[in-house]
Coordinates of C-alpha atoms in Angstrom, one line a residue:
Chain A
M279 CA -21.5 223.8 33.3
T280 CA -19.2 225.6 35.6
A281 CA -21.8 226.6 37.8
V282 CA -22.2 223.5 39.1
D283 CA -18.4 223.3 40.8
N284 CA -19.3 226.3 43.4
G285 CA -23.0 226.9 43.2
S286 CA -22.2 230.2 42.7
A287 CA -25.0 232.3 41.8
A288 CA -23.0 234.6 40.5
D289 CA -21.5 232.3 37.2
L290 CA -25.4 231.9 36.5
F291 CA -25.1 234.3 33.6
A292 CA -21.6 233.5 32.8
G293 CA -22.3 232.8 29.3
V294 CA -24.6 235.9 28.7
P295 CA -22.5 239.0 26.9
P296 CA -22.2 242.1 29.4
A297 CA -25.4 244.6 29.1
R298 CA -24.8 248.1 27.5
P299 CA -27.7 250.1 28.0
H300 CA -27.9 252.6 25.4
S301 CA -30.9 255.0 25.2
F302 CA -30.2 255.4 21.5
A303 CA -31.2 252.0 21.2
Q304 CA -33.9 251.9 23.8
W305 CA -35.7 254.9 21.6
R306 CA -35.6 253.0 18.8
A307 CA -37.4 250.1 20.0
L308 CA -39.7 251.6 22.3
T309 CA -41.0 253.8 19.3
G310 CA -40.9 250.7 16.9
R311 CA -43.2 249.2 19.6
I312 CA -45.7 251.9 19.4
V313 CA -45.6 252.8 15.5
W314 CA -46.0 248.7 14.9
V315 CA -49.1 248.5 17.5
M316 CA -50.3 251.5 15.5
A317 CA -49.8 250.1 11.7
T318 CA -51.1 246.8 13.0
K319 CA -54.4 247.9 15.1
G320 CA -56.0 249.9 12.3
E321 CA -54.9 253.4 14.0
L322 CA -52.9 254.5 10.9
V323 CA -55.7 253.9 8.9
V324 CA -57.7 255.9 11.1
A325 CA -55.4 259.1 11.1
V326 CA -55.7 259.1 7.4
I327 CA -59.6 258.1 7.3
V328 CA -59.9 261.3 10.2
P329 CA -58.7 264.2 7.8
L330 CA -61.1 263.2 4.8
V331 CA -63.5 263.5 7.6
F332 CA -62.6 266.8 8.3
T333 CA -62.2 267.8 5.2
L334 CA -65.6 267.0 3.9
G335 CA -67.5 267.4 6.7
F336 CA -66.5 271.4 6.6
Y337 CA -66.0 272.2 3.0
L338 CA -68.9 270.6 1.6
P339 CA -71.7 271.7 3.8
L340 CA -70.3 275.7 4.0
K341 CA -68.8 276.3 1.0
Y342 CA -72.4 278.0 -0.5
V343 CA -72.5 279.7 3.4
M344 CA -69.3 281.2 2.7
Q345 CA -69.5 282.3 -0.8
F346 CA -72.1 284.9 0.3
K347 CA -68.6 286.3 2.1
G348 CA -67.0 285.9 -0.9
I349 CA -64.6 283.5 0.8
H350 CA -63.0 280.5 -1.6
Y351 CA -63.6 278.2 1.3
E352 CA -60.9 275.4 0.1
Q353 CA -58.2 278.0 1.0
F354 CA -59.5 279.2 4.0
V355 CA -60.5 276.1 6.0
M356 CA -57.4 273.8 5.0
P357 CA -55.6 275.2 8.2
I358 CA -58.3 274.6 10.7
I359 CA -58.4 271.0 9.0
V360 CA -54.8 270.5 9.3
L361 CA -55.0 272.0 13.4
Q362 CA -58.3 269.8 13.7
T363 CA -56.0 266.5 12.7
M364 CA -52.6 267.8 15.1
S365 CA -55.4 267.6 17.7
F366 CA -56.3 264.3 16.9
T367 CA -53.0 263.2 17.5
M368 CA -52.8 265.4 20.4
M369 CA -55.5 263.3 21.7
S370 CA -54.5 259.8 20.7
N371 CA -51.5 260.8 22.6
A372 CA -53.0 261.9 25.4
Q373 CA -54.7 258.0 25.4
L374 CA -51.2 256.4 24.8
A375 CA -49.2 258.4 27.8
A376 CA -52.5 257.7 30.2
F377 CA -53.0 253.9 28.9
E378 CA -49.0 253.2 29.8
A379 CA -49.6 255.1 33.4
M380 CA -52.4 253.4 34.2
T381 CA -51.0 249.6 33.6
G382 CA -47.8 250.2 35.1
L383 CA -45.4 250.5 32.3
N384 CA -44.4 253.5 33.1
T385 CA -43.7 252.3 36.7
R386 CA -41.8 248.8 35.4
M387 CA -39.7 251.6 33.1
Q388 CA -38.3 253.7 35.9
T389 CA -37.0 250.0 38.0
M390 CA -35.5 249.0 34.6
P391 CA -31.9 250.6 33.5
I392 CA -33.6 253.1 30.7
G393 CA -32.8 256.3 30.1
R394 CA -35.2 258.9 32.2
M395 CA -36.3 260.5 29.3
V396 CA -36.4 257.6 26.5
P397 CA -40.4 256.2 27.2
L398 CA -41.5 260.5 27.0
V399 CA -39.6 261.0 23.8
S400 CA -40.3 257.8 22.0
R401 CA -43.8 258.6 22.8
Q402 CA -43.6 261.9 21.0
S403 CA -41.7 260.3 18.1
A404 CA -44.4 258.1 17.4
G405 CA -46.7 260.5 17.7
F406 CA -44.6 262.7 15.0
V407 CA -45.3 259.5 12.9
R408 CA -49.0 259.8 13.5
S409 CA -48.3 263.8 12.4
V410 CA -46.9 263.0 9.6
V411 CA -49.2 260.7 8.4
S412 CA -52.4 262.4 9.3
L413 CA -50.6 265.6 7.5
I414 CA -49.8 264.4 4.5
A415 CA -53.4 262.4 4.1
A416 CA -54.9 266.2 4.9
L417 CA -52.7 268.3 2.6
A418 CA -53.7 265.1 -0.1
W419 CA -57.3 265.4 0.5
G420 CA -57.3 269.4 0.3
H421 CA -55.7 269.3 -2.8
M422 CA -59.0 266.8 -3.7
I423 CA -61.4 269.7 -3.0
G424 CA -59.1 272.5 -4.4
F425 CA -56.4 273.7 -1.9
R426 CA -53.1 274.7 -3.3
F427 CA -50.0 276.1 -2.5
V428 CA -49.4 279.2 -4.2
A429 CA -46.8 281.0 -2.4
G430 CA -43.8 278.4 -3.3
W431 CA -41.9 275.3 -1.8
G432 CA -40.3 277.5 0.6
Q433 CA -43.8 278.3 2.1
A434 CA -45.0 274.9 1.5
V435 CA -42.3 273.1 3.4
L436 CA -42.7 276.3 6.4
F437 CA -46.4 275.1 6.2
C438 CA -45.8 271.5 6.7
A439 CA -42.9 272.3 9.4
F440 CA -45.1 274.9 11.6
S441 CA -48.2 272.3 11.8
L442 CA -45.9 270.0 12.6
A443 CA -44.1 271.9 15.3
V444 CA -47.9 272.7 16.4
G445 CA -49.0 269.0 16.6
T446 CA -45.8 267.9 18.7
V447 CA -46.5 271.0 21.3
L448 CA -49.9 270.0 21.8
A449 CA -48.7 266.4 22.0
I450 CA -46.1 267.0 24.9
G451 CA -48.5 269.0 27.0
A452 CA -51.5 266.1 26.4
D453 CA -48.6 263.6 27.2
G454 CA -48.0 265.4 30.5
L455 CA -51.4 265.4 31.4
G456 CA -52.4 261.5 30.4
S457 CA -49.0 260.3 32.5
L458 CA -50.1 262.6 35.3
T459 CA -54.4 261.3 35.5
K460 CA -53.8 257.9 34.1
S461 CA -57.1 257.9 33.2
P462 CA -58.2 257.7 29.6
E463 CA -61.6 258.2 29.7
S464 CA -61.7 261.0 32.0
L465 CA -58.8 263.0 29.5
S466 CA -60.5 262.3 26.9
Q467 CA -63.5 264.4 27.8
A468 CA -61.5 266.7 29.4
L469 CA -59.5 267.3 26.4
T470 CA -62.9 267.6 24.2
L471 CA -64.0 270.6 25.8
P472 CA -61.1 273.0 25.2
T473 CA -60.7 271.3 21.8
L474 CA -64.2 272.0 20.6
I475 CA -63.8 275.6 22.1
F476 CA -60.9 276.9 20.9
G477 CA -61.3 275.0 17.7
M478 CA -64.7 276.3 16.8
L479 CA -64.3 279.7 18.4
S480 CA -61.5 280.3 15.7
C481 CA -61.0 282.3 12.8
G482 CA -60.8 278.8 11.1
F483 CA -63.9 278.4 9.9
V484 CA -65.9 281.7 9.6
P485 CA -64.1 285.1 9.7
E486 CA -64.0 287.2 12.2
S487 CA -66.7 289.2 10.9
G488 CA -68.8 286.2 11.1
F489 CA -68.9 286.3 15.0
P490 CA -70.9 288.2 17.4
A491 CA -69.3 291.2 18.3
W492 CA -68.4 290.6 22.7
V493 CA -66.7 287.4 20.8
R494 CA -64.3 288.9 18.7
P495 CA -61.2 289.8 21.0
F496 CA -61.2 286.6 22.0
V497 CA -61.6 284.7 18.7
R498 CA -58.9 287.0 16.8
N499 CA -56.0 286.8 19.6
Q500 CA -56.5 283.1 20.8
P501 CA -54.0 280.8 19.5
I502 CA -55.6 278.4 17.3
S503 CA -56.9 282.1 15.3
Q504 CA -53.4 283.0 15.1
F505 CA -52.0 279.8 14.0
S506 CA -54.8 279.7 11.2
F507 CA -53.8 282.8 10.1
A508 CA -49.9 282.0 9.8
L509 CA -50.8 278.8 7.7
R510 CA -53.2 280.6 5.6
D511 CA -50.6 283.2 4.8
M512 CA -48.3 279.9 4.0
A513 CA -50.3 278.2 1.5
D514 CA -51.5 281.3 -0.2
H515 CA -49.3 284.4 -0.9
G516 CA -46.3 283.8 1.9
V517 CA -46.2 284.9 5.4
T518 CA -44.6 288.0 6.6
W519 CA -43.2 288.7 10.0
Q520 CA -46.1 290.6 11.4
V521 CA -48.3 288.4 10.6
F522 CA -46.0 285.1 11.7
W523 CA -44.7 286.5 15.2
V524 CA -48.2 286.4 17.5
P525 CA -48.4 282.7 16.9
L526 CA -44.5 281.8 17.1
V527 CA -45.0 283.4 20.4
W528 CA -47.8 281.0 21.3
L529 CA -46.3 278.4 20.0
I530 CA -42.8 279.1 22.1
G531 CA -44.8 280.0 25.2
A532 CA -46.4 276.7 25.0
A533 CA -43.2 274.5 24.7
V534 CA -41.6 276.5 27.6
V535 CA -45.0 275.7 29.5
F536 CA -45.4 272.0 28.8
T537 CA -42.0 270.7 28.4
P538 CA -41.1 270.7 31.5
F539 CA -44.9 269.9 33.0
A540 CA -44.6 266.5 30.5
V541 CA -40.7 265.9 31.7
W542 CA -41.9 266.2 35.7
A543 CA -44.9 264.2 35.0
S544 CA -43.3 261.3 33.1
V545 CA -39.9 260.9 35.4
R546 CA -41.4 261.5 38.8
R547 CA -42.0 258.2 40.9
S548 CA -46.0 257.7 41.8
Chain B
M210 CA -91.4 241.7 57.6
S211 CA -92.3 243.7 60.7
T212 CA -95.3 242.1 61.3
T213 CA -93.5 238.6 62.2
T214 CA -93.0 239.2 65.9
V215 CA -90.5 236.9 67.7
P216 CA -91.1 234.6 70.4
A217 CA -89.2 235.7 73.3
A218 CA -87.5 231.7 72.9
E219 CA -86.9 231.6 69.1
P220 CA -83.8 234.1 69.4
D221 CA -81.8 231.1 70.4
S222 CA -82.6 228.9 67.9
W223 CA -82.8 231.7 65.1
A224 CA -79.5 233.1 66.4
G225 CA -81.1 236.7 66.2
H226 CA -82.0 237.0 62.9
Q227 CA -85.6 236.8 62.1
P228 CA -86.7 234.4 59.6
L229 CA -87.2 234.6 56.2
P230 CA -90.9 235.8 54.8
T231 CA -92.2 233.3 52.9
V232 CA -92.4 234.2 49.0
A233 CA -95.1 232.9 46.6
P234 CA -93.3 231.2 43.7
R235 CA -93.2 233.8 40.8
S236 CA -92.8 232.9 37.2
E237 CA -89.7 234.6 35.7
R238 CA -91.6 234.6 32.5
A239 CA -94.6 236.0 33.3
L240 CA -95.0 239.9 31.8
G241 CA -96.0 241.8 35.0
I242 CA -92.1 240.2 35.9
W243 CA -90.8 241.5 32.7
V244 CA -92.3 245.2 33.2
Q245 CA -91.1 244.9 36.8
Q246 CA -87.8 244.2 36.4
S247 CA -87.3 246.4 33.4
L248 CA -88.1 249.3 35.4
I249 CA -85.7 248.1 38.4
Q250 CA -82.6 247.5 35.0
C251 CA -83.7 250.7 34.3
K252 CA -83.3 252.5 37.7
R253 CA -80.3 250.6 38.4
L254 CA -78.4 251.9 35.1
L255 CA -80.1 255.7 35.5
I256 CA -78.2 255.8 39.6
G257 CA -75.1 254.7 38.2
W258 CA -75.1 257.4 35.2
M259 CA -76.3 260.0 37.9
R260 CA -73.6 259.0 40.2
D261 CA -70.8 259.1 37.4
P262 CA -69.7 262.8 36.6
S263 CA -68.4 262.1 33.2
T264 CA -71.4 260.6 32.0
T265 CA -73.2 263.6 33.5
I266 CA -70.7 266.0 31.9
Q267 CA -71.3 263.7 28.3
T268 CA -75.1 263.8 28.7
L269 CA -75.6 267.9 29.8
V270 CA -72.4 269.8 29.3
F271 CA -71.0 268.6 25.4
P272 CA -74.6 269.0 23.8
A273 CA -75.1 272.4 25.4
A274 CA -71.6 273.8 25.0
T275 CA -72.0 272.5 21.6
L276 CA -75.3 273.9 20.7
I277 CA -73.9 277.6 22.4
M278 CA -70.7 277.0 19.3
F279 CA -72.8 276.2 16.9
R280 CA -74.5 279.5 17.3
I281 CA -72.1 281.8 17.9
V282 CA -70.1 280.4 15.1
L283 CA -72.1 279.4 12.2
G284 CA -75.4 281.2 13.5
D285 CA -75.2 284.9 11.6
S286 CA -73.1 283.5 8.6
I287 CA -76.0 280.7 8.0
Q288 CA -78.6 283.0 8.7
L289 CA -77.0 285.5 6.1
A290 CA -76.8 283.0 3.7
T291 CA -80.6 280.9 3.8
G292 CA -82.5 283.9 5.4
R293 CA -84.1 281.9 8.0
P294 CA -82.8 281.4 11.6
A295 CA -80.4 278.1 12.2
I296 CA -81.4 277.7 15.4
Y297 CA -84.4 275.7 14.4
G298 CA -81.8 273.1 12.7
F299 CA -78.9 273.0 15.4
V300 CA -81.7 272.4 18.6
P301 CA -83.0 269.5 16.9
M302 CA -79.4 268.5 15.5
V303 CA -77.6 269.0 18.9
M304 CA -80.6 266.3 20.6
L305 CA -80.0 263.8 17.9
V306 CA -76.3 264.0 18.2
A307 CA -76.4 263.6 22.0
A308 CA -78.8 261.1 21.5
M309 CA -76.6 259.0 19.3
S310 CA -73.0 259.9 21.5
G311 CA -75.0 259.0 24.8
S312 CA -76.1 255.5 23.3
I313 CA -72.6 254.8 22.4
V314 CA -71.4 255.7 26.0
S315 CA -74.1 253.2 26.6
A316 CA -73.0 250.5 24.8
L317 CA -69.2 250.4 26.6
G318 CA -71.1 250.4 29.9
F319 CA -72.7 247.1 28.2
K320 CA -69.2 245.9 27.8
V321 CA -67.9 246.3 30.8
E322 CA -70.9 244.4 32.9
K323 CA -70.0 241.4 30.4
M324 CA -66.3 241.8 31.0
T325 CA -66.8 242.3 35.3
G326 CA -69.6 239.3 35.2
L327 CA -72.6 240.9 35.9
L328 CA -74.6 240.1 32.8
G329 CA -73.5 236.5 33.3
R330 CA -74.5 236.8 37.2
F331 CA -77.8 238.3 36.5
H332 CA -78.2 235.2 33.8
T333 CA -78.2 232.8 36.5
M334 CA -80.9 234.2 38.9
P335 CA -84.5 234.1 37.9
I336 CA -85.0 237.2 35.6
H337 CA -86.7 237.7 33.3
R338 CA -84.4 237.3 29.9
A339 CA -85.6 240.2 28.3
A340 CA -86.0 242.5 31.2
G341 CA -82.0 243.4 30.9
L342 CA -82.0 244.7 27.4
T343 CA -85.4 246.5 27.6
G344 CA -84.4 248.2 30.9
R345 CA -81.3 249.4 29.2
L346 CA -83.6 250.7 26.0
L347 CA -85.9 252.0 28.5
A348 CA -83.0 254.3 30.9
E349 CA -81.8 255.2 27.0
A350 CA -85.2 256.8 26.4
V351 CA -84.9 258.7 29.8
R352 CA -81.5 260.0 29.6
V353 CA -82.7 261.2 26.2
L354 CA -85.6 262.8 27.6
I355 CA -83.2 264.8 30.3
T356 CA -80.7 266.0 27.7
S357 CA -82.8 267.1 25.6
L358 CA -85.2 269.1 27.8
F359 CA -81.8 270.3 29.1
V360 CA -80.9 271.6 25.4
L361 CA -84.4 272.9 24.6
A362 CA -83.7 275.0 27.9
V363 CA -80.6 276.2 26.5
G364 CA -82.0 277.0 22.9
V365 CA -85.0 278.6 24.4
C366 CA -82.1 281.0 25.9
L367 CA -80.6 281.3 22.2
G368 CA -83.8 282.1 21.0
F369 CA -85.4 279.2 20.0
R370 CA -89.3 279.2 20.5
F371 CA -92.8 276.8 19.7
W372 CA -94.8 278.2 17.1
Y373 CA -97.3 275.5 17.2
G374 CA -98.3 274.9 20.4
F375 CA -98.0 272.2 23.4
P376 CA -99.0 269.7 21.5
A377 CA -96.5 270.0 18.4
A378 CA -93.8 270.7 21.2
V379 CA -94.6 267.3 23.0
A380 CA -94.2 265.6 19.5
M381 CA -91.2 267.1 18.6
M382 CA -89.7 265.9 22.0
A383 CA -90.9 262.7 21.2
I384 CA -88.7 262.5 18.1
P385 CA -85.3 262.1 19.9
I386 CA -86.4 259.2 21.9
L387 CA -87.8 257.7 19.2
F388 CA -84.7 258.2 17.4
A389 CA -82.6 257.3 20.4
V390 CA -84.2 253.8 20.7
G391 CA -83.8 252.8 17.4
F392 CA -80.5 253.9 16.9
A393 CA -79.7 252.2 20.8
V394 CA -81.0 248.7 19.5
M395 CA -78.5 248.9 16.5
V396 CA -75.2 249.9 18.4
T397 CA -76.2 247.1 21.1
A398 CA -76.1 244.5 17.9
L399 CA -73.0 246.0 16.9
A400 CA -71.6 246.2 20.3
T401 CA -72.3 242.7 21.0
L402 CA -70.5 241.7 17.5
T403 CA -67.2 244.0 17.8
E404 CA -64.3 245.0 19.9
G405 CA -64.9 248.0 21.9
V406 CA -62.1 249.9 20.5
M407 CA -63.2 249.5 16.7
L408 CA -66.5 250.4 17.7
V409 CA -66.1 253.5 19.0
S410 CA -64.0 254.5 16.1
I411 CA -66.6 253.2 13.3
I412 CA -69.3 254.6 15.4
G413 CA -67.9 257.8 15.9
I414 CA -66.8 258.2 12.6
V415 CA -70.4 257.5 10.9
Q416 CA -71.6 259.8 13.5
T417 CA -69.2 262.7 12.5
L418 CA -70.1 262.8 8.9
L419 CA -73.9 262.2 10.0
M420 CA -73.2 265.4 11.6
F421 CA -71.9 267.3 9.2
F422 CA -74.3 266.0 6.4
N423 CA -78.1 267.0 7.8
S424 CA -80.4 269.4 6.9
G425 CA -80.1 271.2 10.0
F426 CA -76.6 272.3 9.9
V427 CA -77.3 274.1 6.5
P428 CA -80.1 273.6 4.3
V429 CA -80.3 271.0 2.0
Y430 CA -79.7 273.0 -1.5
A431 CA -76.2 274.3 0.3
Y432 CA -74.7 270.8 -0.7
P433 CA -73.5 269.6 -4.0
T434 CA -76.4 268.2 -6.0
W435 CA -74.8 264.7 -6.5
L436 CA -75.5 264.6 -2.3
Q437 CA -78.6 266.1 -2.1
A438 CA -81.0 263.0 -2.1
T439 CA -78.6 261.1 0.1
V440 CA -78.1 264.5 2.9
Q441 CA -82.4 264.8 2.8
N442 CA -82.9 261.0 3.4
Q443 CA -80.6 260.4 5.9
P444 CA -82.0 259.2 9.2
M445 CA -80.9 262.5 11.1
S446 CA -82.2 265.2 8.5
T447 CA -85.6 263.3 8.4
A448 CA -86.0 264.0 12.2
I449 CA -84.7 267.5 12.2
D450 CA -86.9 268.0 9.5
A451 CA -89.8 266.3 11.2
M452 CA -88.5 268.5 14.3
R453 CA -88.4 271.7 12.7
G454 CA -91.3 271.3 10.9
L455 CA -93.3 271.0 14.5
S456 CA -91.8 273.9 16.0
Y457 CA -91.1 276.6 13.3
D458 CA -91.7 276.0 9.8
G459 CA -91.4 273.8 6.9
P460 CA -93.6 269.7 5.9
I461 CA -94.1 268.0 8.9
A462 CA -96.1 264.4 7.2
T463 CA -93.6 263.3 5.3
P464 CA -90.6 263.8 7.3
L465 CA -91.7 262.3 10.1
W466 CA -93.1 259.4 8.1
K467 CA -89.5 258.8 6.9
T468 CA -88.4 258.9 10.4
V469 CA -90.9 256.4 11.8
A470 CA -89.8 254.2 9.1
W471 CA -86.1 254.4 9.7
T472 CA -86.4 253.8 13.4
V473 CA -89.3 250.6 12.4
G474 CA -86.4 249.7 9.7
M475 CA -83.6 249.7 12.8
I476 CA -85.6 248.0 15.1
V477 CA -86.6 245.6 12.8
V478 CA -83.1 244.9 11.2
F479 CA -80.8 244.7 14.9
A480 CA -83.3 244.0 17.1
Y481 CA -83.1 240.2 16.6
P482 CA -78.9 240.4 16.7
A483 CA -79.2 242.7 19.9
V484 CA -81.2 240.3 21.7
R485 CA -79.3 237.0 20.2
G486 CA -75.9 239.0 21.0
Y487 CA -77.1 240.0 24.4
R488 CA -78.3 236.7 25.3
R489 CA -74.7 235.2 24.3
A490 CA -73.0 238.3 26.5
A491 CA -75.3 236.8 29.1
E492 CA -74.4 233.2 28.8
T493 CA -70.9 233.8 27.9
G494 CA -69.7 236.7 30.0
A495 CA -66.7 236.4 32.4

């Protein structure tokens, strides 16, 4: 009403409370948005079912084969199922980042008074929610086939924390790729092949002695195998520092490489 | 067209253009037209796939990589446990999996064509109504043949051999194509009914389950007893058994008949929904 008198545009917003952009509220809003979509569009259901498919698909057919090597396969195979589940989170996060970059949401966010890191952090937080759901589901299905935490609560918590850390670091790298390529289709192809190679050529399904001799050095030392060694020990009899430092170095190294890359890919203006 | 020589006075009235050739009117329902236009549609799709690098990777690199991985990772362990070479199960299995994942990509392409209005445009032109669907199935068959030959080549490098001569080899290579056509009819019917994202998730999960629970991965007796009958009679297993029988060792007739029954069954059940769905997509497409 007061604006009628002088007709100045500045008074148009006179009744509106002053905006107080706050990164925490922005993070909460953006995270809630993604989680809500995940919950309502059936993605969380898929996140629960996928570990079941992996669990049954790896365990039932190979249990018999592995008996010949004297392996209790339910304890043996669980780490790789958890890691596969985490790679599924990585895929979803990559798709999400690529989709947001492709549809121009990122560009729009950059034009608004939103903290520079907020979109990236909220994508990661939503991915973390998905990881937690998947991990709980994977452990529940694993319990069904006979997987147990023998080494006590501390090691069990370490198992969960380490799995989630692996999932988060992978998701950060995939997020960077997604923001950069802006193409969900080609990205899912680009990630499937490394996932297949590192997942299969690891000591997750088959002990090192099951591989041909020429490929064993790679199999033994590559990160997924090392992760599976550590996780297996955490579930079985407790991990020692001798076993744990190699996967930890891999994980920290990956985080050191991926994080600046993801930040750069997310905040740069294209 | 080159036979019409234009008189010197004509170019003015035609503004430099050649007159269009006269063509006899043709029915869009004729059988010959159907065959001809199916081939054109098939060629169109194949050229599109050939020029799309992601499809090339999907149809050639992934199956080959999967086969090599399975051979390296599980080949020795499975041979140790079962006493027979695992490669004769892996090669058929990878061929069938490649056929299935390829048909999902093709179904997504179909949805894009609907969205961009290409199907609707075809529908307004004098094109045989069935040519779109049959052309797509034909293109599927050709793609599966190419993939299977590529997988076979990789398999031969890894130790796969034909023990029953040329006719059996040809028969073996025909099975993935047969299987793929049946599967493609089903996926097309589902693709016309459902949304893209859910379709990929559901078929992806079903495909993963089929891949882990078949007789090519590990022998049927390695599965729990309550699961053995299901594993033995699911469509992939019957096809794999038939293919193994034709290339290496094992029964042929029974699995072959079961495979044919599965394929014919899939076609009978899903052909009508696929035809109807394709027609509806063409009529309602943007």
